[in-house]
Amino acid sequence: MTGTEIRATATLTVIASLRLLGLFLILPVFAVHAQQLPGGSNTTLVGLALGIYAATQALLQIPFGAASDRWGRKPVIVAGLLLFALGSFVAAAADSLWMTIVGRALQGGGAISAAVSAFIADSTRDEHRTKAMAALGMSIGLVFALSLVAAPPLYALIGMGGLFALTGVLALVGIPVVLWLVPPAPPRPTGLAADRAHWRQVVLAPELLRLNFGILALHAVQMALFIVVPVMMIERGLPLPQHGWVYLPVVFASFLFMLPPLIAAERRARMRPVMLGSIALLALVHAGLGWFSPGLALLVVWLLLFFTAFNLLEACLPSLVSRRAPAHAKGLALGVYNTTQAVGLFVGGALGGLVARHGGAGGVFLLGALTMAAWLVVAWRMQELPRRPAGPDAAAPSA
């Protein structure tokens, strides 16, 4: 990778990580804190406060992505960070659950994931893009694991209002990073075709549909899985405050296991078998969890396999979307992609909770195995991208 590619990837990853760190710090402690607020005994409202963020994300990812195609990545990212910070400060000042819901909805309005991913795609050559997307995905996984460890002591120290305020401050810190540290984006296609962005071409393209179905399925099974896994760990003798010390080393180790196949697939233009193998591994993990009813040690092994396949697919999918999309509509394509991701989180949470209520953990694992089997069928006919030239003859993004 060139210096410009490394700088763009690193700075944009920092922006995404700062924003998501604030979000993830809320998740492990909010349900407990909500009981202290008026209306906090209503679990439906508590769930709404947590889920409204994903709902507004799903509504706005496509408009934000398309806007970044038209007006540029940096202005859209800065606007999204400002809106996210506003929502954080509203939630920090909230004295009721309804006001917290308003703040969370505003946070979700800062839907910049598509613009950030498109910016990384703009700034990296095809042969290096999956590595750049992997860096972004790994940072998200790391931030998630760190938040599970850090959230309880931070909540005890500064309270929920302090956590929301910290979230807003982290978003504001990202703005000077965008303006002064992120390299300028390479020139984007101009003219009538770029302005119209070919919505239908992007939304209905078969290869993009396969990838969008994949991210929906992937995050649906992730959300459903973690409805039952924490309870399983508690039942096997691991108290909730210690769960982060399982997730953190598991996520770290999964990064080490995912990198060799990812790099080999990029070098040899053999992404299809790696993706199909990862999907099959996820199906196997769900079947194993349901069939063997594992003890704590085996449960940790299954989690390691899950995160290895999950993180590998998280790196592959946005890279493939950016390479399949028309050059002038990467933001739009990644907006559709991030929208289906948010829908997957919502569907996985709602459907997983319903299945867990009536079918227990075994029902959730069966649902996950069947979902991965369906994705395997959909992905089976995916086309391999041709190998791109690397080295001096390959065009590098302009600085």
PDB file of C-alpha atoms in Angstrom, residues 3-259:
ATOM      1  CA  GLY A   3       1.608   6.119   2.030  1.00  0.00           C
ATOM      2  CA  THR A   4      -1.609   7.832   0.962  1.00  0.00           C
ATOM      3  CA  GLU A   5      -3.538   4.561   1.135  1.00  0.00           C
ATOM      4  CA  ILE A   6      -2.201   3.783   4.611  1.00  0.00           C
ATOM      5  CA  ARG A   7      -2.929   7.316   5.855  1.00  0.00           C
ATOM      6  CA  ALA A   8      -6.478   7.306   4.475  1.00  0.00           C
ATOM      7  CA  THR A   9      -7.222   3.864   5.908  1.00  0.00           C
ATOM      8  CA  ALA A  10      -5.758   4.693   9.329  1.00  0.00           C
ATOM      9  CA  THR A  11      -7.479   8.053   9.772  1.00  0.00           C
ATOM     10  CA  LEU A  12     -10.874   6.894   8.525  1.00  0.00           C
ATOM     11  CA  THR A  13     -10.628   3.834  10.764  1.00  0.00           C
ATOM     12  CA  VAL A  14      -9.951   6.134  13.727  1.00  0.00           C
ATOM     13  CA  ILE A  15     -13.082   8.158  12.903  1.00  0.00           C
ATOM     14  CA  ALA A  16     -15.253   5.049  12.731  1.00  0.00           C
ATOM     15  CA  SER A  17     -13.706   3.643  15.911  1.00  0.00           C
ATOM     16  CA  LEU A  18     -14.184   6.813  17.979  1.00  0.00           C
ATOM     17  CA  ARG A  19     -17.851   6.940  17.044  1.00  0.00           C
ATOM     18  CA  LEU A  20     -18.481   3.255  17.656  1.00  0.00           C
ATOM     19  CA  LEU A  21     -16.576   3.189  20.941  1.00  0.00           C
ATOM     20  CA  GLY A  22     -19.068   5.666  22.341  1.00  0.00           C
ATOM     21  CA  LEU A  23     -21.969   3.583  21.075  1.00  0.00           C
ATOM     22  CA  PHE A  24     -20.644   0.270  22.344  1.00  0.00           C
ATOM     23  CA  LEU A  25     -19.910   1.668  25.822  1.00  0.00           C
ATOM     24  CA  ILE A  26     -23.644   2.248  26.251  1.00  0.00           C
ATOM     25  CA  LEU A  27     -24.819  -1.256  25.391  1.00  0.00           C
ATOM     26  CA  PRO A  28     -23.601  -3.352  28.363  1.00  0.00           C
ATOM     27  CA  VAL A  29     -25.031  -1.010  31.034  1.00  0.00           C
ATOM     28  CA  PHE A  30     -28.018   0.809  29.556  1.00  0.00           C
ATOM     29  CA  ALA A  31     -30.678  -1.787  30.419  1.00  0.00           C
ATOM     30  CA  VAL A  32     -29.643  -1.611  34.084  1.00  0.00           C
ATOM     31  CA  HIS A  33     -29.540   2.203  34.110  1.00  0.00           C
ATOM     32  CA  ALA A  34     -32.919   2.527  32.359  1.00  0.00           C
ATOM     33  CA  GLN A  35     -34.678   1.059  35.404  1.00  0.00           C
ATOM     34  CA  GLN A  36     -33.868   4.301  37.252  1.00  0.00           C
ATOM     35  CA  LEU A  37     -35.672   6.473  34.670  1.00  0.00           C
ATOM     36  CA  PRO A  38     -39.414   7.181  34.415  1.00  0.00           C
ATOM     37  CA  GLY A  39     -40.791   4.459  32.167  1.00  0.00           C
ATOM     38  CA  GLY A  40     -37.703   2.300  32.674  1.00  0.00           C
ATOM     39  CA  SER A  41     -39.736  -0.646  33.926  1.00  0.00           C
ATOM     40  CA  ASN A  42     -41.276  -0.951  30.460  1.00  0.00           C
ATOM     41  CA  THR A  43     -38.935  -3.348  28.670  1.00  0.00           C
ATOM     42  CA  THR A  44     -40.536  -2.487  25.327  1.00  0.00           C
ATOM     43  CA  LEU A  45     -39.427   1.139  25.746  1.00  0.00           C
ATOM     44  CA  VAL A  46     -35.968   0.024  26.855  1.00  0.00           C
ATOM     45  CA  GLY A  47     -35.707  -2.085  23.713  1.00  0.00           C
ATOM     46  CA  LEU A  48     -36.954   0.858  21.647  1.00  0.00           C
ATOM     47  CA  ALA A  49     -34.284   3.112  23.151  1.00  0.00           C
ATOM     48  CA  LEU A  50     -31.598   0.632  22.136  1.00  0.00           C
ATOM     49  CA  GLY A  51     -33.073  -0.245  18.738  1.00  0.00           C
ATOM     50  CA  ILE A  52     -34.185   3.199  17.505  1.00  0.00           C
ATOM     51  CA  TYR A  53     -30.572   3.943  16.616  1.00  0.00           C
ATOM     52  CA  ALA A  54     -30.510   1.083  14.091  1.00  0.00           C
ATOM     53  CA  ALA A  55     -33.884   2.154  12.704  1.00  0.00           C
ATOM     54  CA  THR A  56     -32.766   5.707  11.865  1.00  0.00           C
ATOM     55  CA  GLN A  57     -29.487   4.321  10.538  1.00  0.00           C
ATOM     56  CA  ALA A  58     -31.435   2.066   8.183  1.00  0.00           C
ATOM     57  CA  LEU A  59     -33.525   5.011   6.959  1.00  0.00           C
ATOM     58  CA  LEU A  60     -30.609   7.369   6.336  1.00  0.00           C
ATOM     59  CA  GLN A  61     -27.670   5.250   5.155  1.00  0.00           C
ATOM     60  CA  ILE A  62     -28.792   5.378   1.522  1.00  0.00           C
ATOM     61  CA  PRO A  63     -29.456   9.163   1.472  1.00  0.00           C
ATOM     62  CA  PHE A  64     -26.127   9.861   3.208  1.00  0.00           C
ATOM     63  CA  GLY A  65     -24.260   7.511   0.871  1.00  0.00           C
ATOM     64  CA  ALA A  66     -25.854   9.043  -2.226  1.00  0.00           C
ATOM     65  CA  ALA A  67     -25.189  12.552  -0.871  1.00  0.00           C
ATOM     66  CA  SER A  68     -21.508  11.690  -0.473  1.00  0.00           C
ATOM     67  CA  ASP A  69     -21.435  10.677  -4.152  1.00  0.00           C
ATOM     68  CA  ARG A  70     -22.908  14.030  -5.133  1.00  0.00           C
ATOM     69  CA  TRP A  71     -21.320  16.529  -2.711  1.00  0.00           C
ATOM     70  CA  GLY A  72     -18.208  14.729  -1.503  1.00  0.00           C
ATOM     71  CA  ARG A  73     -17.294  12.392   1.342  1.00  0.00           C
ATOM     72  CA  LYS A  74     -15.835  14.877   3.835  1.00  0.00           C
ATOM     73  CA  PRO A  75     -18.826  17.275   4.094  1.00  0.00           C
ATOM     74  CA  VAL A  76     -21.234  14.371   4.605  1.00  0.00           C
ATOM     75  CA  ILE A  77     -19.028  12.733   7.265  1.00  0.00           C
ATOM     76  CA  VAL A  78     -18.641  16.022   9.173  1.00  0.00           C
ATOM     77  CA  ALA A  79     -22.418  16.643   9.048  1.00  0.00           C
ATOM     78  CA  GLY A  80     -23.065  13.110  10.303  1.00  0.00           C
ATOM     79  CA  LEU A  81     -20.613  13.491  13.192  1.00  0.00           C
ATOM     80  CA  LEU A  82     -22.274  16.771  14.234  1.00  0.00           C
ATOM     81  CA  LEU A  83     -25.724  15.146  14.201  1.00  0.00           C
ATOM     82  CA  PHE A  84     -24.408  12.162  16.137  1.00  0.00           C
ATOM     83  CA  ALA A  85     -22.817  14.467  18.748  1.00  0.00           C
ATOM     84  CA  LEU A  86     -26.078  16.421  19.103  1.00  0.00           C
ATOM     85  CA  GLY A  87     -27.975  13.215  19.792  1.00  0.00           C
ATOM     86  CA  SER A  88     -25.367  12.155  22.343  1.00  0.00           C
ATOM     87  CA  PHE A  89     -25.681  15.402  24.295  1.00  0.00           C
ATOM     88  CA  VAL A  90     -29.497  15.223  24.176  1.00  0.00           C
ATOM     89  CA  ALA A  91     -29.322  11.698  25.630  1.00  0.00           C
ATOM     90  CA  ALA A  92     -26.780  12.845  28.233  1.00  0.00           C
ATOM     91  CA  ALA A  93     -29.216  15.498  29.476  1.00  0.00           C
ATOM     92  CA  ALA A  94     -32.265  13.211  29.352  1.00  0.00           C
ATOM     93  CA  ASP A  95     -34.306  12.816  32.509  1.00  0.00           C
ATOM     94  CA  SER A  96     -36.779  10.323  31.050  1.00  0.00           C
ATOM     95  CA  LEU A  97     -36.670   7.285  28.830  1.00  0.00           C
ATOM     96  CA  TRP A  98     -38.581   9.106  26.078  1.00  0.00           C
ATOM     97  CA  MET A  99     -35.980  11.862  25.911  1.00  0.00           C
ATOM     98  CA  THR A 100     -33.285   9.198  25.764  1.00  0.00           C
ATOM     99  CA  ILE A 101     -35.132   7.664  22.803  1.00  0.00           C
ATOM    100  CA  VAL A 102     -35.079  11.063  21.061  1.00  0.00           C
ATOM    101  CA  GLY A 103     -31.322  11.329  21.649  1.00  0.00           C
ATOM    102  CA  ARG A 104     -30.694   7.828  20.361  1.00  0.00           C
ATOM    103  CA  ALA A 105     -32.746   8.535  17.235  1.00  0.00           C
ATOM    104  CA  LEU A 106     -30.628  11.631  16.564  1.00  0.00           C
ATOM    105  CA  GLN A 107     -27.474   9.568  17.089  1.00  0.00           C
ATOM    106  CA  GLY A 108     -28.646   7.134  14.446  1.00  0.00           C
ATOM    107  CA  GLY A 109     -29.281  10.067  12.133  1.00  0.00           C
ATOM    108  CA  GLY A 110     -25.521  10.499  11.805  1.00  0.00           C
ATOM    109  CA  ALA A 111     -25.429   7.622   9.323  1.00  0.00           C
ATOM    110  CA  ILE A 112     -21.885   7.966   7.998  1.00  0.00           C
ATOM    111  CA  SER A 113     -20.861   4.312   7.673  1.00  0.00           C
ATOM    112  CA  ALA A 114     -21.502   4.254   3.920  1.00  0.00           C
ATOM    113  CA  ALA A 115     -19.611   7.509   3.346  1.00  0.00           C
ATOM    114  CA  VAL A 116     -16.617   6.291   5.399  1.00  0.00           C
ATOM    115  CA  SER A 117     -16.514   2.940   3.582  1.00  0.00           C
ATOM    116  CA  ALA A 118     -16.858   4.671   0.213  1.00  0.00           C
ATOM    117  CA  PHE A 119     -14.035   7.074   1.157  1.00  0.00           C
ATOM    118  CA  ILE A 120     -11.776   4.108   1.941  1.00  0.00           C
ATOM    119  CA  ALA A 121     -12.792   2.516  -1.370  1.00  0.00           C
ATOM    120  CA  ASP A 122     -11.997   5.761  -3.209  1.00  0.00           C
ATOM    121  CA  SER A 123      -8.584   5.988  -1.583  1.00  0.00           C
ATOM    122  CA  THR A 124      -7.327   2.421  -2.120  1.00  0.00           C
ATOM    123  CA  ARG A 125      -6.575   0.317  -5.169  1.00  0.00           C
ATOM    124  CA  ASP A 126      -8.597  -2.832  -5.772  1.00  0.00           C
ATOM    125  CA  GLU A 127      -5.764  -5.185  -4.796  1.00  0.00           C
ATOM    126  CA  HIS A 128      -5.422  -3.495  -1.385  1.00  0.00           C
ATOM    127  CA  ARG A 129      -9.048  -2.672  -0.648  1.00  0.00           C
ATOM    128  CA  THR A 130      -9.915  -5.826   1.264  1.00  0.00           C
ATOM    129  CA  LYS A 131      -6.947  -5.238   3.575  1.00  0.00           C
ATOM    130  CA  ALA A 132      -8.180  -1.701   4.187  1.00  0.00           C
ATOM    131  CA  MET A 133     -11.718  -2.932   4.883  1.00  0.00           C
ATOM    132  CA  ALA A 134     -10.262  -5.639   7.136  1.00  0.00           C
ATOM    133  CA  ALA A 135      -8.479  -2.954   9.160  1.00  0.00           C
ATOM    134  CA  LEU A 136     -11.806  -1.168   9.560  1.00  0.00           C
ATOM    135  CA  GLY A 137     -13.598  -4.367  10.547  1.00  0.00           C
ATOM    136  CA  MET A 138     -10.866  -5.399  12.977  1.00  0.00           C
ATOM    137  CA  SER A 139     -10.974  -1.994  14.664  1.00  0.00           C
ATOM    138  CA  ILE A 140     -14.741  -2.335  15.122  1.00  0.00           C
ATOM    139  CA  GLY A 141     -14.348  -5.806  16.642  1.00  0.00           C
ATOM    140  CA  LEU A 142     -11.572  -4.597  18.926  1.00  0.00           C
ATOM    141  CA  VAL A 143     -13.544  -1.552  20.053  1.00  0.00           C
ATOM    142  CA  PHE A 144     -16.552  -3.772  20.775  1.00  0.00           C
ATOM    143  CA  ALA A 145     -14.483  -6.136  22.921  1.00  0.00           C
ATOM    144  CA  LEU A 146     -12.784  -3.258  24.775  1.00  0.00           C
ATOM    145  CA  SER A 147     -16.136  -1.621  25.472  1.00  0.00           C
ATOM    146  CA  LEU A 148     -17.401  -4.783  27.191  1.00  0.00           C
ATOM    147  CA  VAL A 149     -14.481  -4.553  29.601  1.00  0.00           C
ATOM    148  CA  ALA A 150     -14.459  -0.772  30.070  1.00  0.00           C
ATOM    149  CA  ALA A 151     -18.183   0.010  30.273  1.00  0.00           C
ATOM    150  CA  PRO A 152     -18.963  -1.177  33.841  1.00  0.00           C
ATOM    151  CA  PRO A 153     -16.124   0.748  35.584  1.00  0.00           C
ATOM    152  CA  LEU A 154     -16.738   3.867  33.453  1.00  0.00           C
ATOM    153  CA  TYR A 155     -20.447   3.753  34.274  1.00  0.00           C
ATOM    154  CA  ALA A 156     -19.612   3.517  37.974  1.00  0.00           C
ATOM    155  CA  LEU A 157     -17.266   6.504  37.627  1.00  0.00           C
ATOM    156  CA  ILE A 158     -19.208   8.968  35.424  1.00  0.00           C
ATOM    157  CA  GLY A 159     -22.722   7.531  35.140  1.00  0.00           C
ATOM    158  CA  MET A 160     -24.883   7.138  32.050  1.00  0.00           C
ATOM    159  CA  GLY A 161     -24.997  10.880  31.415  1.00  0.00           C
ATOM    160  CA  GLY A 162     -21.217  10.934  31.427  1.00  0.00           C
ATOM    161  CA  LEU A 163     -21.052   8.007  28.988  1.00  0.00           C
ATOM    162  CA  PHE A 164     -23.399   9.741  26.551  1.00  0.00           C
ATOM    163  CA  ALA A 165     -21.430  12.994  26.893  1.00  0.00           C
ATOM    164  CA  LEU A 166     -18.190  11.093  26.264  1.00  0.00           C
ATOM    165  CA  THR A 167     -19.790   9.656  23.148  1.00  0.00           C
ATOM    166  CA  GLY A 168     -20.537  13.166  21.902  1.00  0.00           C
ATOM    167  CA  VAL A 169     -17.020  14.381  22.652  1.00  0.00           C
ATOM    168  CA  LEU A 170     -15.481  11.450  20.751  1.00  0.00           C
ATOM    169  CA  ALA A 171     -17.641  12.317  17.728  1.00  0.00           C
ATOM    170  CA  LEU A 172     -16.495  15.949  17.851  1.00  0.00           C
ATOM    171  CA  VAL A 173     -12.855  14.827  18.098  1.00  0.00           C
ATOM    172  CA  GLY A 174     -13.381  13.025  14.792  1.00  0.00           C
ATOM    173  CA  ILE A 175     -14.218  16.266  12.939  1.00  0.00           C
ATOM    174  CA  PRO A 176     -10.687  17.784  12.912  1.00  0.00           C
ATOM    175  CA  VAL A 177      -9.369  14.347  11.956  1.00  0.00           C
ATOM    176  CA  VAL A 178     -11.654  14.420   8.889  1.00  0.00           C
ATOM    177  CA  LEU A 179     -10.818  18.002   7.957  1.00  0.00           C
ATOM    178  CA  TRP A 180      -7.049  18.031   8.441  1.00  0.00           C
ATOM    179  CA  LEU A 181      -5.665  14.488   8.693  1.00  0.00           C
ATOM    180  CA  VAL A 182      -7.655  12.455   6.169  1.00  0.00           C
ATOM    181  CA  PRO A 183      -6.047  12.829   2.706  1.00  0.00           C
ATOM    182  CA  PRO A 184      -8.151  14.507   0.009  1.00  0.00           C
ATOM    183  CA  ALA A 185     -10.327  12.086  -1.906  1.00  0.00           C
ATOM    184  CA  PRO A 186      -9.294  11.223  -5.476  1.00  0.00           C
ATOM    185  CA  PRO A 187     -11.367  12.940  -8.180  1.00  0.00           C
ATOM    186  CA  ARG A 188     -14.812  11.395  -8.535  1.00  0.00           C
ATOM    187  CA  PRO A 189     -16.587  10.819 -11.866  1.00  0.00           C
ATOM    188  CA  THR A 190     -18.500  13.883 -12.996  1.00  0.00           C
ATOM    189  CA  GLY A 191     -21.276  14.555 -15.461  1.00  0.00           C
ATOM    190  CA  LEU A 192     -24.867  13.479 -15.910  1.00  0.00           C
ATOM    191  CA  ALA A 193     -24.289   9.780 -15.271  1.00  0.00           C
ATOM    192  CA  ALA A 194     -22.540  10.488 -11.968  1.00  0.00           C
ATOM    193  CA  ASP A 195     -25.312  12.870 -10.879  1.00  0.00           C
ATOM    194  CA  ARG A 196     -28.108  10.387 -11.579  1.00  0.00           C
ATOM    195  CA  ALA A 197     -26.095   7.631  -9.869  1.00  0.00           C
ATOM    196  CA  HIS A 198     -28.070   4.870 -11.598  1.00  0.00           C
ATOM    197  CA  TRP A 199     -30.107   3.859  -8.555  1.00  0.00           C
ATOM    198  CA  ARG A 200     -31.769   0.964 -10.300  1.00  0.00           C
ATOM    199  CA  GLN A 201     -28.467  -0.366 -11.601  1.00  0.00           C
ATOM    200  CA  VAL A 202     -27.048  -0.367  -8.085  1.00  0.00           C
ATOM    201  CA  VAL A 203     -30.075  -1.682  -6.192  1.00  0.00           C
ATOM    202  CA  LEU A 204     -30.983  -4.512  -8.585  1.00  0.00           C
ATOM    203  CA  ALA A 205     -27.533  -5.727  -9.688  1.00  0.00           C
ATOM    204  CA  PRO A 206     -27.493  -9.530  -9.021  1.00  0.00           C
ATOM    205  CA  GLU A 207     -23.982  -9.642  -7.552  1.00  0.00           C
ATOM    206  CA  LEU A 208     -24.741  -6.700  -5.242  1.00  0.00           C
ATOM    207  CA  LEU A 209     -28.006  -8.351  -4.199  1.00  0.00           C
ATOM    208  CA  ARG A 210     -26.061 -11.463  -3.165  1.00  0.00           C
ATOM    209  CA  LEU A 211     -23.692  -9.364  -1.059  1.00  0.00           C
ATOM    210  CA  ASN A 212     -26.499  -7.354   0.530  1.00  0.00           C
ATOM    211  CA  PHE A 213     -28.380 -10.532   1.426  1.00  0.00           C
ATOM    212  CA  GLY A 214     -25.146 -11.773   2.967  1.00  0.00           C
ATOM    213  CA  ILE A 215     -24.605  -8.817   5.284  1.00  0.00           C
ATOM    214  CA  LEU A 216     -28.253  -8.950   6.379  1.00  0.00           C
ATOM    215  CA  ALA A 217     -27.957 -12.664   7.198  1.00  0.00           C
ATOM    216  CA  LEU A 218     -24.565 -12.236   8.896  1.00  0.00           C
ATOM    217  CA  HIS A 219     -25.721  -9.553  11.321  1.00  0.00           C
ATOM    218  CA  ALA A 220     -29.063 -11.215  11.930  1.00  0.00           C
ATOM    219  CA  VAL A 221     -27.355 -14.372  13.214  1.00  0.00           C
ATOM    220  CA  GLN A 222     -24.845 -12.305  15.204  1.00  0.00           C
ATOM    221  CA  MET A 223     -27.607 -10.436  17.031  1.00  0.00           C
ATOM    222  CA  ALA A 224     -29.651 -13.599  17.609  1.00  0.00           C
ATOM    223  CA  LEU A 225     -26.613 -15.514  18.854  1.00  0.00           C
ATOM    224  CA  PHE A 226     -25.823 -12.945  21.532  1.00  0.00           C
ATOM    225  CA  ILE A 227     -29.320 -13.078  22.895  1.00  0.00           C
ATOM    226  CA  VAL A 228     -28.559 -16.564  24.243  1.00  0.00           C
ATOM    227  CA  VAL A 229     -24.753 -16.848  24.542  1.00  0.00           C
ATOM    228  CA  PRO A 230     -24.383 -14.504  27.574  1.00  0.00           C
ATOM    229  CA  VAL A 231     -27.043 -16.521  29.411  1.00  0.00           C
ATOM    230  CA  MET A 232     -25.214 -19.752  28.531  1.00  0.00           C
ATOM    231  CA  MET A 233     -21.971 -18.399  29.979  1.00  0.00           C
ATOM    232  CA  ILE A 234     -23.710 -17.384  33.201  1.00  0.00           C
ATOM    233  CA  GLU A 235     -25.315 -20.834  33.447  1.00  0.00           C
ATOM    234  CA  ARG A 236     -21.832 -22.347  33.112  1.00  0.00           C
ATOM    235  CA  GLY A 237     -20.496 -20.361  36.040  1.00  0.00           C
ATOM    236  CA  LEU A 238     -19.065 -17.185  34.456  1.00  0.00           C
ATOM    237  CA  PRO A 239     -20.545 -13.996  35.996  1.00  0.00           C
ATOM    238  CA  LEU A 240     -21.662 -11.245  33.626  1.00  0.00           C
ATOM    239  CA  PRO A 241     -18.928  -8.711  34.639  1.00  0.00           C
ATOM    240  CA  GLN A 242     -16.278 -11.232  33.529  1.00  0.00           C
ATOM    241  CA  HIS A 243     -17.687 -11.873  30.044  1.00  0.00           C
ATOM    242  CA  GLY A 244     -15.530  -9.165  28.518  1.00  0.00           C
ATOM    243  CA  TRP A 245     -12.424 -11.116  29.511  1.00  0.00           C
ATOM    244  CA  VAL A 246     -13.675 -13.941  27.275  1.00  0.00           C
ATOM    245  CA  TYR A 247     -14.648 -11.743  24.331  1.00  0.00           C
ATOM    246  CA  LEU A 248     -11.420  -9.720  24.292  1.00  0.00           C
ATOM    247  CA  PRO A 249      -8.915 -12.598  23.782  1.00  0.00           C
ATOM    248  CA  VAL A 250     -11.362 -14.433  21.489  1.00  0.00           C
ATOM    249  CA  VAL A 251     -11.666 -11.399  19.209  1.00  0.00           C
ATOM    250  CA  PHE A 252      -7.885 -10.838  19.233  1.00  0.00           C
ATOM    251  CA  ALA A 253      -7.211 -14.496  18.365  1.00  0.00           C
ATOM    252  CA  SER A 254      -9.840 -14.434  15.611  1.00  0.00           C
ATOM    253  CA  PHE A 255      -7.952 -11.599  13.913  1.00  0.00           C
ATOM    254  CA  LEU A 256      -4.818 -13.760  13.799  1.00  0.00           C
ATOM    255  CA  PHE A 257      -6.714 -16.695  12.290  1.00  0.00           C
ATOM    256  CA  MET A 258      -8.591 -14.642   9.676  1.00  0.00           C
ATOM    257  CA  LEU A 259      -5.627 -12.773   8.200  1.00  0.00           C
TER     258      LEU A 259
END
